[in-house]
Each structure stands twice: as C-alpha cells, then as structure tokens.
XYZ file of C-alpha atoms in Angstrom:
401
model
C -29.154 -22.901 36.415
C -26.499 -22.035 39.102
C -24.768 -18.390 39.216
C -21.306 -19.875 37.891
C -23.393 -20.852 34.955
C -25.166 -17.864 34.208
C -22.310 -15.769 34.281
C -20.865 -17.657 31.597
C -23.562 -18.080 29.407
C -25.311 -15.001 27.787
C -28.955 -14.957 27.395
C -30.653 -14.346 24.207
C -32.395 -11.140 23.729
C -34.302 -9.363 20.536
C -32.986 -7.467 17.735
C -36.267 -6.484 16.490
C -36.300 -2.886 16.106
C -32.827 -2.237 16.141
C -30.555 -1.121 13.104
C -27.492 0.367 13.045
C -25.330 1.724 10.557
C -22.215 0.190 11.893
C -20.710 -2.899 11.067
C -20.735 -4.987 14.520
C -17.499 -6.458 15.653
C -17.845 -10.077 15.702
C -15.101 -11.427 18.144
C -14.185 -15.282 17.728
C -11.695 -17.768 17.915
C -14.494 -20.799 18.266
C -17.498 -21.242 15.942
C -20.288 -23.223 17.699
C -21.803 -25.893 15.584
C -25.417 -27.019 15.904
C -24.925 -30.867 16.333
C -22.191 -33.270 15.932
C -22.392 -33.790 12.056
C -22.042 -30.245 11.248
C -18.988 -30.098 13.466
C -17.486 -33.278 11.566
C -18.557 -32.003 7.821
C -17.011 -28.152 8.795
C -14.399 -28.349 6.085
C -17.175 -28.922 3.722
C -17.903 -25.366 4.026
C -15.113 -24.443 1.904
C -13.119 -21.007 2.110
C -16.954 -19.058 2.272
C -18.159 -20.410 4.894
C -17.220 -19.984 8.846
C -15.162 -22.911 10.498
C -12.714 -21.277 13.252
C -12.159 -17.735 14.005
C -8.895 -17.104 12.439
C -10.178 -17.897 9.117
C -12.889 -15.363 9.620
C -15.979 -13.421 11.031
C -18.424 -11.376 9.507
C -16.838 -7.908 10.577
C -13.242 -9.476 8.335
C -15.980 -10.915 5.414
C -17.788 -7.279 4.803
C -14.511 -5.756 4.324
C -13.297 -8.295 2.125
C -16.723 -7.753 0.037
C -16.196 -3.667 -0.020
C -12.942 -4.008 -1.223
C -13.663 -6.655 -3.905
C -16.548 -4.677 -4.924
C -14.254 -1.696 -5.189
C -11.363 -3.676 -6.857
C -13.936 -4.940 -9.504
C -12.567 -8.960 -8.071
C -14.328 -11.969 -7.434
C -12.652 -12.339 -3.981
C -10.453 -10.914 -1.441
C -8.273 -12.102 1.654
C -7.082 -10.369 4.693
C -3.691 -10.315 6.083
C -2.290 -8.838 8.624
C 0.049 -6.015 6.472
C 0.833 -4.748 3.186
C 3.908 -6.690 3.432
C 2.356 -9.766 4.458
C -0.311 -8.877 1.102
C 2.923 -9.665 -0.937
C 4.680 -12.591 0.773
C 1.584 -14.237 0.775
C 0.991 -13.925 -3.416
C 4.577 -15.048 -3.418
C 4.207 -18.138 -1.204
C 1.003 -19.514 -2.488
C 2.781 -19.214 -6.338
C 6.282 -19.720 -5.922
C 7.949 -23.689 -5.496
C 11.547 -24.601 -5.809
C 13.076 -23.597 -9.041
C 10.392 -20.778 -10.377
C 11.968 -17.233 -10.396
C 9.530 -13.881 -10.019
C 10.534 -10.687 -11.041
C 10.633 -7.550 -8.970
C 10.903 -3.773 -9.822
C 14.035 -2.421 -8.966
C 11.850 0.225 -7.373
C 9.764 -2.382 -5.041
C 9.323 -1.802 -1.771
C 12.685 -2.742 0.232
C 11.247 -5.357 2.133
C 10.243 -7.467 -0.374
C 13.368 -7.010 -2.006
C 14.990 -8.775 1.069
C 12.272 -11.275 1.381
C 13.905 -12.438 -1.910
C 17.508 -12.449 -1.261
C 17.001 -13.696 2.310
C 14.392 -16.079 2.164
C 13.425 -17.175 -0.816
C 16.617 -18.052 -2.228
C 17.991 -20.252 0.530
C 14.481 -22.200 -0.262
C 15.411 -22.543 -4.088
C 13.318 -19.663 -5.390
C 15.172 -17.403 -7.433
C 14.307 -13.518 -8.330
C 15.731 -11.249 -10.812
C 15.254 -7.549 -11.003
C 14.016 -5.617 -13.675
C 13.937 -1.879 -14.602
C 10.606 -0.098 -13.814
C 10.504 1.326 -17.061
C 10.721 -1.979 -18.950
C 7.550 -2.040 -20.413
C 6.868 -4.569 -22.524
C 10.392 -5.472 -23.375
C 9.646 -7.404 -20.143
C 9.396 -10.193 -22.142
C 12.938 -10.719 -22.770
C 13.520 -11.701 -19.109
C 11.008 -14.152 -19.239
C 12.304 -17.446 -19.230
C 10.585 -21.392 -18.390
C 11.542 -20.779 -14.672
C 9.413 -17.498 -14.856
C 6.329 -17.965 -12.702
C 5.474 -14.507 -11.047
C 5.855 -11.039 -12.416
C 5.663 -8.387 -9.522
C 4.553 -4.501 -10.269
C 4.910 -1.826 -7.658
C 3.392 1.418 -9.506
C 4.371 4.388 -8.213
C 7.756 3.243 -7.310
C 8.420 3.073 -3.494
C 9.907 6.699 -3.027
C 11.526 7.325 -6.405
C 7.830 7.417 -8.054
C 8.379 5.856 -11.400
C 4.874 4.871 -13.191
C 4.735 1.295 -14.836
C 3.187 0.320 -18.256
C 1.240 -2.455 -16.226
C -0.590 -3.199 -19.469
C 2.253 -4.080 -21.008
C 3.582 -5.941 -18.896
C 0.309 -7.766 -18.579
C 0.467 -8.434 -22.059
C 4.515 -9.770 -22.363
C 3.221 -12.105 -18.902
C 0.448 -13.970 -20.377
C 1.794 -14.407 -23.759
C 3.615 -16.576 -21.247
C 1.340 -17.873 -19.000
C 2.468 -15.671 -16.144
C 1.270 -14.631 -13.199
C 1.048 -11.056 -12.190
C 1.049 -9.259 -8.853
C 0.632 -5.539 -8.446
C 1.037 -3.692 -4.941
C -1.117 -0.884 -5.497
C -1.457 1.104 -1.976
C -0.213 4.455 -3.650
C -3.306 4.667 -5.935
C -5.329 2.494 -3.692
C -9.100 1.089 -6.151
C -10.021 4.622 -6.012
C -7.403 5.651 -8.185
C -6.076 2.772 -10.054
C -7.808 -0.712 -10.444
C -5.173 -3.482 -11.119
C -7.750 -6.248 -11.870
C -9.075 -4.551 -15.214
C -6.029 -4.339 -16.906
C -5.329 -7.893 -16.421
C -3.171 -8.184 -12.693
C -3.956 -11.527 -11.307
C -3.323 -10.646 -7.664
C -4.297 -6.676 -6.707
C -2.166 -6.138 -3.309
C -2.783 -3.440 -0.800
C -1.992 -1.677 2.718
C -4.760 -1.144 4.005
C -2.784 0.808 7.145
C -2.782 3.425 4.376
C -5.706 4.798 2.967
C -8.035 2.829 3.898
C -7.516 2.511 7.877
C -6.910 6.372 7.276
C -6.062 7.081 11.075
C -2.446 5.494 11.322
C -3.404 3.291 13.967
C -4.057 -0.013 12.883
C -1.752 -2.604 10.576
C -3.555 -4.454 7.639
C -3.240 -5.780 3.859
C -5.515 -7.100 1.574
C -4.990 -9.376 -1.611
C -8.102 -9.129 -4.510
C -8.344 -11.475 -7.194
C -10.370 -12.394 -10.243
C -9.920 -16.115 -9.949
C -11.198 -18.256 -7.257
C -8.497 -20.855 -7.587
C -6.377 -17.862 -6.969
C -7.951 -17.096 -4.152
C -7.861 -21.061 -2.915
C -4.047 -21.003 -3.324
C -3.833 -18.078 -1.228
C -6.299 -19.388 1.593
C -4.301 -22.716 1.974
C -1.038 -20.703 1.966
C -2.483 -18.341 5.387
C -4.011 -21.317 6.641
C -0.699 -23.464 6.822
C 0.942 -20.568 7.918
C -1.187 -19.990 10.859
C -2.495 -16.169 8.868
C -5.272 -14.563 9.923
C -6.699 -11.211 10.715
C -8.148 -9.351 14.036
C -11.898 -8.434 13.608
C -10.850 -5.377 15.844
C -8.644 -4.322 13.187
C -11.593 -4.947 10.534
C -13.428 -2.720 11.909
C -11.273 0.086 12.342
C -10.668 -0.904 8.300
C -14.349 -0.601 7.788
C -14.781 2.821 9.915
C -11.668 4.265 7.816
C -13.082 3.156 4.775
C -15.962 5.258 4.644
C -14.108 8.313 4.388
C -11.334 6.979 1.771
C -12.786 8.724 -0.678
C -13.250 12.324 0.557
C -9.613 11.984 2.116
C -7.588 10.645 -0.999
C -9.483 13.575 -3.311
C -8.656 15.802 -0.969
C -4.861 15.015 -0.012
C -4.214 13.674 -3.809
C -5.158 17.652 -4.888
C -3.089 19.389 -2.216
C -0.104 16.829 -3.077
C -0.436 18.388 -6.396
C -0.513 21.837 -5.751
C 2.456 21.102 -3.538
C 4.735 19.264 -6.190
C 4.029 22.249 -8.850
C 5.233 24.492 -6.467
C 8.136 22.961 -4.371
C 10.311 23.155 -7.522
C 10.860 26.757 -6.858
C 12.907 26.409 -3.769
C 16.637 26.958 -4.070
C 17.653 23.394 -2.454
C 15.321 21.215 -4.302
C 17.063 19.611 -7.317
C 14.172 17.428 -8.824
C 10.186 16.886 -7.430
C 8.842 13.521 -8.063
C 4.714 13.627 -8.513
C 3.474 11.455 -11.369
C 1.581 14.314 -11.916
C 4.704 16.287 -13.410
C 5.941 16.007 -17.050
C 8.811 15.303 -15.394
C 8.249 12.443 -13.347
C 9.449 9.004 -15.175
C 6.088 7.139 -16.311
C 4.332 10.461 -16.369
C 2.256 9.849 -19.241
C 1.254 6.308 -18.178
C -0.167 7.847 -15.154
C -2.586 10.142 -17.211
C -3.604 7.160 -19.456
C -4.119 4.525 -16.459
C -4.690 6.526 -13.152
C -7.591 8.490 -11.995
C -5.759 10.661 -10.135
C -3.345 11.452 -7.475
C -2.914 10.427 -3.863
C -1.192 11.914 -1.005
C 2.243 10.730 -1.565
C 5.202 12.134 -3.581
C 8.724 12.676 -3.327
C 11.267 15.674 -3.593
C 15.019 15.355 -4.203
C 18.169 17.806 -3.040
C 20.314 18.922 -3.890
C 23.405 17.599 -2.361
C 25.009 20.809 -1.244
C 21.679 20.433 1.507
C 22.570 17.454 2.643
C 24.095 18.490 5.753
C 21.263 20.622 7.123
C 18.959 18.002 6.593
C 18.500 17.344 10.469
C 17.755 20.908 10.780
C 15.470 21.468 8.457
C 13.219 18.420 9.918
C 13.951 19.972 13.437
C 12.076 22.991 12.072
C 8.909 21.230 11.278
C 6.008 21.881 13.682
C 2.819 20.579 11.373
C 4.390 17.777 9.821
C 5.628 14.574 12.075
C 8.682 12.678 10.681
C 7.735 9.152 10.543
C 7.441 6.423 8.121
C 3.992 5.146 6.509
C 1.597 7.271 5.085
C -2.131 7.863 4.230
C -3.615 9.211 7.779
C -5.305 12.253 8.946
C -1.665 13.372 10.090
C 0.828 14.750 7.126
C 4.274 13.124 7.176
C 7.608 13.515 6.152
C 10.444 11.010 5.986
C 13.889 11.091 4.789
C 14.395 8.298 2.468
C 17.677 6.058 2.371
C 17.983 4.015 -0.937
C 21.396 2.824 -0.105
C 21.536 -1.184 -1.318
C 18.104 -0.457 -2.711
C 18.393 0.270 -6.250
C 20.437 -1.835 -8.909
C 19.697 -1.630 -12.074
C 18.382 1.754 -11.858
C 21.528 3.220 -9.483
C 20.466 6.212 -7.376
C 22.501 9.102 -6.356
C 22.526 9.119 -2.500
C 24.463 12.303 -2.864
C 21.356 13.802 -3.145
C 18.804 13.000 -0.036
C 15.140 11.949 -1.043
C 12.650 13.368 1.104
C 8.803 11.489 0.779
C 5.833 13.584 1.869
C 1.999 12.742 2.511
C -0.057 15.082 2.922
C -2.543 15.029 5.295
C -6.097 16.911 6.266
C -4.540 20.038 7.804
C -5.035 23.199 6.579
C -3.034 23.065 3.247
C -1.730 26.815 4.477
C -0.805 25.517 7.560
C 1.112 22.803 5.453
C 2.731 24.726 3.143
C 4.187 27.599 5.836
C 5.367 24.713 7.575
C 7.462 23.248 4.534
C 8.895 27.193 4.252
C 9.950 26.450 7.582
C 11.516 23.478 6.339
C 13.435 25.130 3.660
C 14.280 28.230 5.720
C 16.407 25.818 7.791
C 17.941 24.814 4.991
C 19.746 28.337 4.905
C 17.869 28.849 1.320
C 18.193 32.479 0.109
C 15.606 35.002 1.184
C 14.423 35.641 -1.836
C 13.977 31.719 -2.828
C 11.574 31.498 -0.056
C 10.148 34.447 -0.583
C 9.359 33.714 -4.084
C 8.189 30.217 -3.276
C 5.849 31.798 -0.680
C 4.364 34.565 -2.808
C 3.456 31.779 -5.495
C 2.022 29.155 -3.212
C -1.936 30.563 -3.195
C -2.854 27.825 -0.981
C-alpha cells in the first residue's frame, strides 16, 4: 500500500477496554455497504435502518430514542428547528383543500407559514381562540384535517384544555399537533393525553447552552412517523450529528436546569406584580393567568419562561430600562444557562383574541445566575423606568431571593 493510500484509509484498531460515557459523534454523509446486494436492497432497510447520512447516524438515533423514551412515543424525528418541527407535521398531513387550525396565540412564524405558503398551495387555515376548549368542535368541518396546540401561548401565556380538544378532534378523526417547548416532556407530555404529533425546540431546553438550532417531532404511530420521514426526505431534511451531540450533552442536565429556572420564574412572577409600572404578570402559575387551572391539572410544573405586561404610561422608557440591564442579555429564544429578556411586538399577531399594544409585553427566562443577582438586576430595570422610590423599595424588601 502506497503513502497516498494510507493517508486516506484509516486502519482498524481495538476498542477492547475502552468505555466512555459519552455518546461518540458519528460523522457521515456515505454509508459503506458490505457487497453489492446490500447496496442494491438499502431501501429495504426501511426508516430504522442506516442508508445515507442525512437520514441518520447513531449520535442523531440515541437522541431520537431519549426523547421518545421521555415523550412516552414510539418514535421520533430530527429536524433542524422548532419551526421546521411544525412545518414538517404540517407538510406530511396537509394536501390541497384540507384546512388546520392554529391558536391565535401560535408562534408568529407559523402563523405566516399559513398565510404565505400554504394558502397559495390550496391549504387553508383558520384561527381559533386559545381558550376554546372543547367548543373546538364547532370549527370543525370535512376540510378539517389538522388541529394545532401551542400551550403556553407564545408570549401572552394562555394554557389550553389540550384534552379537550383531543377529544372534539377525534370524535372527528383529526389529527393533532402540539408544540410543546415551554413545558418541554419534563413538564408536560403531549402523547398521553392523546396529541398525535408532540413538537419541540430542542435549541431550548434541551441544547440548554444557546448555541446550537434543533427540533424534534415524537409520535405514537409509526405510520405517523413514515409520513413525516418521506416528507424530510423529499425535502432534502436532515440533521447535523454535531448538533446531536451538543443535544445529547445538553440533555443531561435538562432536568436540574428546568427545576431550577421553572422555581425562580415563579418566585419572580409572584413578586414582579408589586412594581409600580407593571400592569398584569403572565405565569401559568398565577390565578390570574388565562388557563391557570388547566396548568395545575395537566402540567408538572413550571419552566423558565413567563411574561409581564405595562403599563402604557412606561412605554416610552422602555429603551432605558433595557439599557439598564447588566445580568440579563436582550435577545430572543430562551432556555440557556444565560437569562433573557425580550420586548415582545404582537402587532398583526393576534386576531381573534386582539391585544393591546398600548401596553408593551416584556418575556423573561430565567437563567442559572444567582437568582439575587437576577432579581437586583430587574430593580435596575424598573428603576429606569422612573418607578417611585418607594415601589422599588417595597418590591425589593419583599423579594427574599
């Protein structure tokens, strides 16, 4: 064997004795084949088995099986966002002439993937209040093929009665789709109250560090899962291994990091309410929140993101109150090691339920810093704000964190 060849071809050595606790990172666009029959039969190994890199290694296959083991599914597909989680559900489902319904509080995106692409294709969409319920089932029509959740609401944080809606949807023969990346399986697990398609961001929670871009979609139905393999495979879909394993390092912590933030978040939305400028705090964890008691009969807890509202006579100083911050970084997403704050614009983003842009919506996730840290950093916030003395004071002196 000449140089040129060796330096292209690796030479085998042992893994006996070695064990590691880490996932490897299996790179690969081509998959070898032992002889020429194999390489002609490789469809025959169905969506399981390995065929060509973008379809899938072994790092992108163990986090598939964590998170369908967590989700309580029977499979689960990679794709390269949270976004892409949803578009996906809706491609593999939707033909000319079906209609899905969307929560007026869905995440904006997907509202636009409706209006902008899906209805130039034939594919209508309707929207439907959050707090339907399971009078759902009087916008169900023959056309009706897809029924999508979003639970919390994107910013606004109404709860859904997924159950019911569950219900109204297969009295029909429905399909339903939930994106559940507030709760993530830790806190809320779509599959066992009937969702057919449980959709997640896994740049959240579980990549944890706010450096990597991934979704995931878990069913309970393998022809499900078929549809939705064809649909990325036509499409071109697939996932980086390099990004499954920074999924599968960030995973390991999820669940220290979401009890911990989802408790702080709590302790922050009790207390918030006590500042001058805040009008309204939106935690499914208050009375208050819309959906409040569906949270304590469906969720396990809380996660790291909620939402406050002001009021509008703040509106102004809103740049320099966010100028003030030194802990937390103004930025969108949510679900890292970092805490974040973003202001919120729901202009063209709410129609059925209308929202009041008079008053500006501020989302926070909190983070692992020091929850003191935190909190004298949202006094600096407010302080900006030109709040009286004695509000801050007072929210201060009852803040015990």
């Amino acid at each position: 064997m000449h140089d040129l060849t060796r330096c292209v071809h690796h030479p085998a050595v042992s893994h006996e004795g070695f064990a590691s606790l880490a996932v490897p990172t299996y790179r690969a666009s081509t998959i070898v084949y032992p002889d020429p029959q194999s390489f002609a039969e490789r469809s025959k190994r169905g969506a399981d088995g390995y065929s060509y890199g973008l379809h899938g290694t072994p790092t992108t296959r163990t986090l598939e099986a964590q998170l369908t083991e967590l989700h309580g599914g029977i499979r689960t597909v990679l794709v390269p966002s949270g976004q892409a989680a949803v578009t996906v559900v809706f491609l593999s489902v939707l033909k000319p002439g079906d209609k899905v319904l969307i929560p007026d509080t869905v995440y904006p995106p997907v509202r636009r993937f409706c209006s902008d692409y899906l209805v130039p294709r034939g594919i209508l969409f309707e929207v439907y209040d959050p707090l339907i319920g399971a009078d759902i089932a009087g916008l169900i029509d023959d056309r009706t093929r897809l029924i999508w959740v979003e639970s919390p609401g994107s910013g606004t944080m109404e709860v859904q009665d997924v159950p019911a809606i569950v219900r109204a949807a297969k009295a029909r023969g429905v399909l339903v789709g939930c994106d559940n990346t507030w709760a993530s399986p830790l806190l809320f697990k779509p599959l066992k109250h009937g969702v057919d398609f449980a959709a997640e961001a896994l740049t959240k929670y579980v990549g944890g560090h706010s450096d990597l871009l991934l979704g995931s979609i878990t069913v309970a139905d393998l022809e499900l899962r078929n549809a939705l393999k064809d649909t990325m495979r036509m499409l071109g879909i697939g996932v980086s291994p390099d990004e499954g394993s920074l999924a599968l390092r960030g995973i390991e912590t999820m669940g220290v990091r979401v009890k911990h933030m989802g408790h702080v978040s709590e302790k922050f939305a009790r207390l918030l309410g006590a500042f001058p400028a805040v009008e309204n705090v939106l935690h499914p964890c208050l009375p208050s929140c819309p959906g409040h008691d569906i949270w304590v009969r469906d969720f396990a807890g809380s996660s790291a993101v909620f939402s406050i509202q002001l009021r509008p006579e703040f509106r102004n100083r809103l740049a320099a109150g966010l100028s003030a911050l030194r802990i937390f970084a103004i930025g969108a997403s949510w679900g890292g090691t970092r805490s974040l704050i973003a202001p919120m614009n729901m202009e063209g983003d709410r129609s059925v339920r209308p929202w009041d842009e008079a008053r500006p919506l501020i989302r926070i996730s909190v983070g692992l810093e020091d929850p003191e840290d935190l909190w004298l950093d949202l006094v600096h916030f407010f302080e900006a704000l030109q709040l009286r003395r004695s509000g801050v004071e007072t929210a201060r002196d009852r803040s015990n964190v």
